[in-house]
């Protein structure tokens, strides 16, 4: 069945429902991803509902700041999970791997390195982190080789990994809780010291804005160069202005969260300032974990859409045989996706232990499910070939919003699980309905 | 090709290993049965762990049980169910077929284990429910008084904060202990709550007693109350880790009393640092010793009621259980020397980062 034959001409359709299709036309002409827009809409609804139900605490700078930090760990891993799922695989081991890598990094920084360097040495932080990243890459690579070269289904390999790494986390510590973390390492987890302050936050926002404008300008230039169809000027300007406004608006809100009173008083004493009666308002700015998410998301988007590796992953996910026949080294590419996943889990593990300021052998339990849920809610298709990095980050934000919001409302954890489970299924159901409609 | 060979070799190895494993199991079983039948003098006590994967069992409970059994000349055999309630049913049968004269069971699921417990008792093998409740009046329940643990925690916190806003972080909802502890809280602060001296602003269960989850919960509570919380009743030390991390981020650690239990090393360190107020310590060695001694008495044919130290305990399931309830100790900054003297924690770990002169134990 040829698509061109069955697609009716544009005019009769617009006569049927002029308004709806004209909105769709706008989206189509402006090349806006309607899925992403839909998710933003859903997120807005969730936030507003929680704001009302929680008696006005949800949409406060403080809660949104908390939310941004609470989302980080899952969001970091979800960006890697997108690539794994796009390549028609799955990784069930990320939660256990998080536990194992977190525990290893905790042991290295509290028990191994201090023996050589002494407690509190500056080199403990970088050495621990590098060690964790390398170990993550190796562990991911090991699973990747089993999947790609030994041809064991990834479901089985990572189900094995799920057990192996959780066991390893326990064996390393014999069930102990390891704490406290290195002073510098704690900064990775955010907290009151682990944020970049007001000025730097504005600088980051400005850079992001300029980056968006540059990318759009560059894309337009390339299209002109190759004679491709251009977006209309109004769309280009509109999207640029809206994205920039969104970035600046977010930063404006996050910058309204001030250093907690007690810490501000301590700060005043340390800096010899008289504490003003109205309180000292020192904005914390973006927290480090959020900065890490931004960095990871940008790098991963670049890798997924602009690098050969990313294109190969999508090609393999779309049609593995065709990709192989087309000359792609599918096995090596698959190993790379798992290596990348391992590295991202290591980053997430570092954030996680930094934030808790401790490593427990149960760290990351069940987080594989939240990571997969975030990727899937963010539009990644389990059939492979489809998925976006920003979608997955948004998906993580949606699931965490639901969780945090329900805690604010005092809903019991059993019901929280029920709600998140239902939302997961509904999100995928809506998606598949829309996709079907889009193709017919 | 070479890869295929490697896999083949591995497979053969696995088969051999499996065969050997099966073989050894068989021999021990027969050996066990032989001992019971031939030398009926030596008693065998079987222990079914639900999940040996927690530090505590290997480090404290098992050696204490073994020591008690050794002292009475009894033999120790054990199985690990690896957190599976199904496997534990088979484990119990397995221990019986190995000739156990008494069973100590740390139940994964206190209800699912009932048929196995009943069948053991029907075969004349006494059963001890170790640390976790089994609703069977024919079994002996040995545990620390969990309501008492809750009371001890609440007493310390109530002593520090007689009026104000309390947050309550409870453990896993499916775990009866979470409610026992809460019951203990109520016994201490219930009247103050009724009279309005204490307000409970926030209360929640925490899946799997997860510290990271407790941290998020505490952050949300602080947000909701705009930091106006005066005390936190956390049901264990792991969750207290998360609570203190959340307080730390608001600069409130050390100003808001936090409770816990288990005597975790990090928690004891926090008590020395002043960021946690109390950790109720249940000396697992006492529990192991009591269970080992009771098992020997039961295996020798003593009736439940005649075992030394028993009391009657009204269970939540409405049963009147014969129990041994041990008394825990509340560890605060004033009696940290207890855990050091007992060899539970070494002084260096306890005093890490503690400024000199703040607590007596740390020089």
Coordinates of N, CA, C and O in Angstrom, one line a residue, chain A residues 162-306:
Chain A
X162 N 21.9 -8.0 36.8 CA 21.1 -7.5 37.9 C 21.4 -8.2 39.2 O 21.6 -7.6 40.3
X163 N 21.6 -9.6 39.1 CA 21.9 -10.4 40.3 C 23.4 -10.2 40.7 O 23.7 -10.0 41.8
X164 N 24.2 -10.3 39.6 CA 25.7 -10.3 39.9 C 26.1 -9.0 40.6 O 26.8 -9.0 41.6
X165 N 25.7 -7.9 40.0 CA 26.2 -6.6 40.6 C 25.6 -6.3 41.9 O 26.3 -5.7 42.8
X166 N 24.4 -6.7 42.1 CA 23.8 -6.5 43.5 C 24.5 -7.3 44.5 O 24.8 -6.8 45.6
X167 N 24.8 -8.5 44.1 CA 25.6 -9.4 45.0 C 27.0 -8.8 45.3 O 27.5 -8.8 46.4
X168 N 27.6 -8.3 44.2 CA 28.9 -7.7 44.3 C 28.9 -6.5 45.3 O 29.8 -6.3 46.1
X169 N 27.9 -5.7 45.2 CA 27.7 -4.5 46.0 C 27.7 -5.0 47.5 O 28.4 -4.4 48.4
X170 N 27.0 -6.0 47.7 CA 26.9 -6.5 49.1 C 28.2 -7.1 49.6 O 28.7 -6.8 50.7
X171 N 28.8 -7.9 48.7 CA 30.1 -8.6 49.1 C 31.2 -7.6 49.4 O 32.0 -7.8 50.3
X172 N 31.2 -6.5 48.7 CA 32.2 -5.5 48.9 C 32.1 -4.9 50.3 O 33.1 -4.5 50.9
X173 N 30.9 -4.7 50.8 CA 30.8 -4.0 52.0 C 30.3 -4.9 53.1 O 30.2 -4.5 54.3
X174 N 30.0 -6.2 52.8 CA 29.4 -7.1 53.8 C 28.2 -6.4 54.4 O 27.9 -6.6 55.6
X175 N 27.4 -5.7 53.6 CA 26.2 -5.1 54.1 C 26.3 -3.8 54.9 O 25.3 -3.3 55.3
X176 N 27.5 -3.3 55.1 CA 27.7 -2.1 55.9 C 27.2 -0.9 55.1 O 27.2 -0.9 53.9
X177 N 26.9 0.2 55.8 CA 26.7 1.5 55.2 C 28.1 2.2 55.2 O 28.7 2.2 56.3
X178 N 28.5 2.7 54.1 CA 29.8 3.4 54.1 C 29.5 4.9 54.1 O 28.9 5.4 53.2
X179 N 30.1 5.6 55.0 CA 29.9 7.0 55.1 C 31.0 7.6 56.1 O 31.6 6.8 56.8
X180 N 31.2 8.8 56.1 CA 30.8 9.9 55.1 C 31.7 9.9 53.9 O 32.8 9.4 53.9
X181 N 31.2 10.5 52.8 CA 32.0 10.7 51.6 C 33.0 11.8 51.8 O 32.9 12.6 52.6
X182 N 34.0 11.8 50.8 CA 35.0 12.8 50.7 C 34.3 14.2 50.6 O 33.3 14.3 49.9
X183 N 34.9 15.2 51.2 CA 34.2 16.6 51.2 C 34.0 17.1 49.8 O 32.9 17.6 49.5
X184 N 34.9 16.9 48.9 CA 34.7 17.4 47.5 C 33.7 16.5 46.8 O 32.9 17.0 46.0
X185 N 33.8 15.2 47.1 CA 32.9 14.3 46.4 C 31.5 14.6 46.7 O 30.6 14.5 45.8
X186 N 31.2 15.0 47.9 CA 29.8 15.4 48.3 C 29.2 16.4 47.4 O 28.0 16.5 47.2
X187 N 30.1 17.3 46.8 CA 29.6 18.4 46.0 C 28.9 17.9 44.8 O 28.0 18.5 44.3
X188 N 29.2 16.7 44.3 CA 28.6 16.1 43.1 C 27.1 15.9 43.4 O 26.3 15.9 42.4
X189 N 26.7 15.7 44.6 CA 25.4 15.4 45.0 C 24.5 16.6 45.2 O 23.3 16.5 45.5
X190 N 25.0 17.8 45.0 CA 24.2 19.0 45.3 C 24.3 19.4 46.8 O 25.4 19.4 47.3
X191 N 23.2 19.6 47.4 CA 23.2 20.1 48.8 C 23.5 21.6 48.8 O 23.7 22.2 47.7
X192 N 23.6 22.1 50.0 CA 23.7 23.6 50.0 C 25.1 24.1 49.5 O 25.2 25.2 49.0
X193 N 26.1 23.2 49.6 CA 27.4 23.6 49.1 C 27.6 23.3 47.7 O 28.4 23.9 47.0
X194 N 26.8 22.3 47.2 CA 27.0 21.9 45.8 C 26.2 22.5 44.8 O 25.5 21.9 44.0
X195 N 26.1 23.9 44.8 CA 25.4 24.6 43.8 C 26.3 25.7 43.3 O 27.3 26.1 44.0
X196 N 26.0 26.3 42.1 CA 27.0 27.2 41.5 C 26.8 28.7 41.8 O 27.5 29.5 41.3
X197 N 25.7 29.0 42.5 CA 25.5 30.4 42.8 C 24.8 31.2 41.7 O 24.6 30.7 40.6
X198 N 24.3 32.4 42.1 CA 23.4 33.1 41.2 C 24.1 33.5 39.9 O 23.6 33.3 38.8
X199 N 25.3 34.1 40.0 CA 26.0 34.7 38.8 C 26.3 33.6 37.8 O 25.9 33.7 36.6
X200 N 26.9 32.5 38.2 CA 27.2 31.4 37.3 C 26.0 30.8 36.7 O 26.0 30.4 35.5
X201 N 24.9 30.8 37.5 CA 23.6 30.2 36.9 C 23.2 31.1 35.7 O 22.8 30.6 34.7
X202 N 23.3 32.4 35.9 CA 22.9 33.3 34.8 C 23.8 33.1 33.6 O 23.4 33.2 32.4
X203 N 25.1 32.9 33.9 CA 26.1 32.7 32.8 C 25.7 31.5 32.0 O 25.7 31.5 30.8
X204 N 25.4 30.4 32.8 CA 25.1 29.1 32.1 C 23.8 29.4 31.2 O 23.8 28.9 30.1
X205 N 22.9 30.1 31.8 CA 21.6 30.3 31.0 C 21.9 31.1 29.8 O 21.4 30.8 28.7
X206 N 22.8 32.1 29.9 CA 23.1 32.9 28.7 C 23.8 32.1 27.7 O 23.5 32.2 26.5
X207 N 24.8 31.3 28.1 CA 25.5 30.4 27.2 C 24.5 29.5 26.5 O 24.6 29.3 25.3
X208 N 23.6 28.9 27.3 CA 22.6 28.0 26.7 C 21.8 28.7 25.6 O 21.5 28.2 24.5
X209 N 21.3 30.0 25.9 CA 20.6 30.8 25.0 C 21.3 31.0 23.7 O 20.9 30.8 22.6
X210 N 22.6 31.5 23.9 CA 23.4 31.8 22.7 C 23.6 30.5 21.9 O 23.6 30.5 20.7
X211 N 23.8 29.4 22.6 CA 24.0 28.1 22.0 C 22.8 27.7 21.1 O 22.9 27.3 19.9
X212 N 21.6 27.9 21.7 CA 20.4 27.6 20.9 C 20.3 28.5 19.7 O 20.1 28.0 18.5
X213 N 20.6 29.8 19.8 CA 20.5 30.7 18.7 C 21.6 30.3 17.6 O 21.3 30.2 16.4
X214 N 22.8 30.0 18.1 CA 23.8 29.6 17.2 C 23.4 28.3 16.4 O 23.6 28.3 15.2
X215 N 22.9 27.3 17.1 CA 22.6 26.1 16.4 C 21.5 26.3 15.4 O 21.6 25.8 14.3
X216 N 20.5 27.2 15.7 CA 19.4 27.4 14.8 C 20.0 28.2 13.6 O 19.6 27.8 12.4
X217 N 20.8 29.1 13.8 CA 21.4 29.9 12.7 C 22.2 29.0 11.8 O 22.2 29.0 10.6
X218 N 23.0 28.1 12.5 CA 23.9 27.2 11.7 C 23.1 26.3 10.9 O 23.4 26.0 9.7
X219 N 22.0 25.7 11.5 CA 21.1 24.8 10.7 C 20.6 25.5 9.5 O 20.5 24.9 8.4
X220 N 20.1 26.7 9.7 CA 19.5 27.5 8.6 C 20.5 27.7 7.5 O 20.2 27.5 6.3
X221 N 21.8 28.0 7.9 CA 22.8 28.3 6.9 C 23.1 27.0 6.1 O 23.3 27.1 4.9
X222 N 23.2 25.9 6.8 CA 23.4 24.6 6.1 C 22.3 24.3 5.1 O 22.6 23.9 4.0
X223 N 21.1 24.6 5.5 CA 20.0 24.3 4.6 C 20.0 25.2 3.4 O 19.8 24.7 2.3
X224 N 20.4 26.4 3.6 CA 20.5 27.3 2.4 C 21.6 26.8 1.5 O 21.5 26.7 0.3
X225 N 22.7 26.3 2.1 CA 23.9 25.9 1.4 C 23.5 24.7 0.5 O 23.9 24.6 -0.6
X226 N 22.7 23.8 1.1 CA 22.4 22.6 0.3 C 21.0 22.7 -0.4 O 20.5 21.7 -1.0
X227 N 20.4 23.9 -0.3 CA 19.2 24.1 -1.0 C 18.0 23.3 -0.4 O 17.1 23.0 -1.2
X228 N 18.0 23.0 0.9 CA 16.8 22.4 1.5 C 15.7 23.4 1.8 O 16.0 24.6 1.8
X229 N 14.5 22.8 2.1 CA 13.4 23.7 2.4 C 13.7 24.4 3.8 O 14.2 23.7 4.7
X230 N 13.4 25.6 3.9 CA 13.6 26.4 5.1 C 12.4 26.4 6.0 O 11.3 26.4 5.4
X231 N 12.6 26.6 7.3 CA 11.5 26.9 8.1 C 11.1 28.3 7.9 O 12.0 29.2 7.6
X232 N 9.8 28.7 8.0 CA 9.5 30.1 7.8 C 10.2 30.9 8.9 O 10.4 30.4 10.0
X233 N 10.4 32.2 8.5 CA 11.1 33.1 9.5 C 10.4 33.2 10.8 O 11.0 33.2 11.9
X234 N 9.1 33.3 10.7 CA 8.3 33.5 12.0 C 8.5 32.3 12.9 O 8.6 32.4 14.1
X235 N 8.6 31.1 12.3 CA 8.8 29.9 13.1 C 10.2 29.9 13.8 O 10.3 29.7 15.0
X236 N 11.2 30.3 13.0 CA 12.6 30.3 13.5 C 12.6 31.3 14.7 O 13.1 30.9 15.8
X237 N 12.1 32.5 14.5 CA 12.2 33.5 15.5 C 11.4 33.1 16.7 O 11.8 33.2 17.9
X238 N 10.2 32.6 16.4 CA 9.3 32.2 17.5 C 9.9 31.1 18.4 O 9.9 31.3 19.6
X239 N 10.4 30.1 17.7 CA 11.0 29.0 18.5 C 12.2 29.5 19.3 O 12.4 29.2 20.5
X240 N 13.1 30.3 18.7 CA 14.2 30.9 19.4 C 13.8 31.6 20.6 O 14.4 31.4 21.7
X241 N 12.9 32.5 20.4 CA 12.4 33.4 21.6 C 11.8 32.5 22.7 O 12.2 32.7 23.9
X242 N 11.0 31.6 22.3 CA 10.3 30.7 23.3 C 11.3 29.9 24.1 O 11.3 29.8 25.3
X243 N 12.3 29.3 23.3 CA 13.3 28.4 24.0 C 14.1 29.2 25.0 O 14.4 28.8 26.1
X244 N 14.5 30.4 24.5 CA 15.4 31.3 25.4 C 14.6 31.7 26.6 O 15.1 31.7 27.7
X245 N 13.3 32.1 26.3 CA 12.5 32.5 27.5 C 12.3 31.4 28.5 O 12.4 31.6 29.7
X246 N 12.2 30.2 28.0 CA 12.0 29.0 28.9 C 13.3 28.8 29.7 O 13.2 28.6 30.9
X247 N 14.4 28.9 29.1 CA 15.7 28.7 29.8 C 15.8 29.8 30.9 O 16.1 29.5 32.1
X248 N 15.6 31.1 30.4 CA 15.8 32.2 31.4 C 14.8 32.1 32.5 O 15.1 32.4 33.7
X249 N 13.5 31.7 32.1 CA 12.5 31.7 33.1 C 12.8 30.6 34.2 O 12.6 30.8 35.4
X250 N 13.3 29.4 33.7 CA 13.6 28.4 34.7 C 14.7 28.8 35.6 O 14.6 28.6 36.8
X251 N 15.7 29.5 35.1 CA 16.8 30.0 35.9 C 16.3 31.0 36.9 O 16.7 31.1 38.0
X252 N 15.4 31.9 36.4 CA 14.9 32.9 37.3 C 14.2 32.3 38.5 O 14.4 32.7 39.6
X253 N 13.4 31.2 38.2 CA 12.7 30.6 39.3 C 13.7 29.9 40.2 O 13.6 30.0 41.5
X254 N 14.6 29.1 39.6 CA 15.6 28.4 40.5 C 16.4 29.4 41.3 O 16.8 29.1 42.4
X255 N 16.7 30.5 40.8 CA 17.5 31.5 41.5 C 16.7 32.2 42.7 O 17.3 32.9 43.4
X256 N 15.4 31.9 42.7 CA 14.6 32.4 43.8 C 14.7 31.5 45.1 O 14.1 31.8 46.1
X257 N 15.4 30.4 44.9 CA 15.6 29.5 46.1 C 16.9 30.0 46.8 O 17.9 29.9 46.2
X258 N 16.7 30.4 48.0 CA 17.8 31.0 48.7 C 18.4 30.0 49.7 O 17.8 29.1 50.1
X259 N 19.7 30.3 50.1 CA 20.4 29.6 51.1 C 19.5 29.5 52.3 O 19.0 30.5 52.8
X260 N 19.3 28.3 52.9 CA 18.4 28.1 54.0 C 18.9 29.0 55.2 O 20.1 29.3 55.3
X261 N 18.0 29.5 56.0 CA 18.2 30.5 57.0 C 19.4 30.2 57.9 O 20.3 31.0 58.1
X262 N 19.5 28.9 58.4 CA 20.5 28.6 59.3 C 21.9 28.7 58.6 O 22.9 29.2 59.2
X263 N 22.0 28.3 57.4 CA 23.3 28.3 56.7 C 23.6 29.8 56.3 O 24.8 30.2 56.3
X264 N 22.5 30.6 56.1 CA 22.8 32.0 55.8 C 23.4 32.7 57.0 O 24.3 33.5 56.9
X265 N 22.8 32.3 58.2 CA 23.3 32.9 59.4 C 24.8 32.6 59.6 O 25.6 33.4 59.9
X266 N 25.1 31.3 59.3 CA 26.5 30.8 59.5 C 27.4 31.6 58.5 O 28.5 32.0 58.8
X267 N 26.9 31.8 57.3 CA 27.6 32.5 56.2 C 27.9 33.9 56.7 O 29.0 34.4 56.5
X268 N 26.9 34.5 57.3 CA 27.0 35.9 57.7 C 28.1 36.0 58.8 O 28.9 36.9 58.8
X269 N 28.1 35.0 59.7 CA 29.1 35.0 60.8 C 30.5 34.9 60.2 O 31.4 35.6 60.5
X270 N 30.6 33.9 59.2 CA 31.9 33.6 58.6 C 32.5 34.8 57.9 O 33.7 35.0 57.8
X271 N 31.5 35.5 57.2 CA 32.0 36.6 56.4 C 31.9 38.0 57.1 O 32.1 39.0 56.5
X272 N 31.6 37.9 58.4 CA 31.6 39.1 59.2 C 30.5 40.1 58.8 O 30.7 41.3 58.9
X273 N 29.4 39.6 58.3 CA 28.3 40.5 57.9 C 27.3 40.5 59.1 O 27.0 39.4 59.6
X274 N 26.6 41.6 59.3 CA 25.6 41.6 60.3 C 24.4 40.9 59.6 O 24.1 41.2 58.5
X275 N 23.7 40.0 60.4 CA 22.6 39.3 59.8 C 21.3 40.3 59.8 O 20.9 40.6 60.8
X276 N 20.9 40.6 58.6 CA 19.7 41.6 58.5 C 18.4 40.9 59.0 O 18.3 39.7 58.9
X277 N 17.5 41.7 59.7 CA 16.3 41.1 60.3 C 15.4 40.4 59.2 O 14.8 39.5 59.6
X278 N 15.4 40.9 58.0 CA 14.6 40.3 57.0 C 15.2 39.0 56.4 O 14.6 38.4 55.6
X279 N 16.4 38.6 56.9 CA 17.0 37.5 56.4 C 18.0 37.8 55.2 O 17.8 38.8 54.5
X280 N 18.9 36.9 55.1 CA 19.9 37.1 54.0 C 19.5 36.3 52.9 O 19.4 35.1 53.0
X281 N 19.3 36.9 51.7 CA 18.9 36.1 50.6 C 20.0 35.8 49.6 O 20.2 36.7 48.7
X282 N 20.6 34.7 49.7 CA 21.7 34.3 48.8 C 21.2 33.2 47.9 O 21.0 32.1 48.4
X283 N 20.9 33.5 46.6 CA 20.4 32.4 45.8 C 21.5 31.3 45.6 O 22.7 31.5 45.5
X284 N 21.0 30.0 45.7 CA 21.9 28.9 45.5 C 22.3 28.7 44.1 O 23.3 28.2 43.8
X285 N 21.3 29.0 43.2 CA 21.6 28.7 41.8 C 21.4 27.3 41.4 O 21.0 26.5 42.2
X286 N 21.8 26.9 40.2 CA 21.7 25.5 39.7 C 22.5 24.6 40.6 O 23.7 24.9 41.0
X287 N 22.0 23.4 41.0 CA 22.7 22.5 41.8 C 23.6 21.7 40.8 O 23.3 21.5 39.7
X288 N 24.7 21.2 41.3 CA 25.7 20.4 40.5 C 25.1 19.3 39.8 O 25.4 19.1 38.6
X289 N 24.2 18.5 40.4 CA 23.6 17.3 39.7 C 22.8 17.8 38.5 O 22.9 17.1 37.4
X290 N 22.2 18.9 38.6 CA 21.4 19.4 37.5 C 22.3 19.9 36.3 O 22.1 19.6 35.2
X291 N 23.4 20.5 36.7 CA 24.4 20.9 35.7 C 25.0 19.6 35.0 O 25.2 19.7 33.8
X292 N 25.2 18.6 35.8 CA 25.6 17.3 35.2 C 24.6 16.8 34.2 O 24.9 16.3 33.1
X293 N 23.3 16.8 34.6 CA 22.3 16.3 33.7 C 22.3 17.2 32.4 O 22.3 16.6 31.3
X294 N 22.4 18.5 32.5 CA 22.5 19.3 31.3 C 23.6 18.9 30.4 O 23.4 18.8 29.2
X295 N 24.8 18.8 31.0 CA 26.0 18.4 30.3 C 25.8 17.1 29.6 O 26.0 16.9 28.4
X296 N 25.3 16.1 30.4 CA 25.2 14.7 29.8 C 24.1 14.7 28.7 O 24.3 14.2 27.6
X297 N 23.0 15.5 28.9 CA 21.9 15.5 27.9 C 22.5 16.1 26.6 O 22.2 15.6 25.5
X298 N 23.3 17.2 26.7 CA 23.8 17.8 25.5 C 24.7 16.9 24.8 O 24.6 16.8 23.6
X299 N 25.7 16.3 25.5 CA 26.6 15.5 24.9 C 25.9 14.3 24.2 O 26.2 13.9 23.1
X300 N 25.0 13.7 25.0 CA 24.3 12.5 24.4 C 23.4 12.9 23.2 O 23.4 12.1 22.3
X301 N 22.8 14.1 23.2 CA 22.0 14.5 22.1 C 22.9 14.6 20.9 O 22.6 14.2 19.7
X302 N 24.1 15.2 21.1 CA 25.1 15.4 20.1 C 25.5 14.1 19.5 O 25.5 13.8 18.3
X303 N 25.8 13.2 20.4 CA 26.3 11.8 20.0 C 25.2 11.1 19.2 O 25.4 10.5 18.2
X304 N 24.0 11.2 19.7 CA 22.9 10.5 19.1 C 22.5 11.0 17.7 O 22.1 10.2 16.9
X305 N 22.6 12.3 17.6 CA 22.1 12.9 16.3 C 23.2 13.3 15.3 O 22.9 13.4 14.2
X306 N 24.3 13.6 15.9 CA 25.4 14.2 15.0 C 26.6 13.3 14.7 O 27.4 13.6 13.9

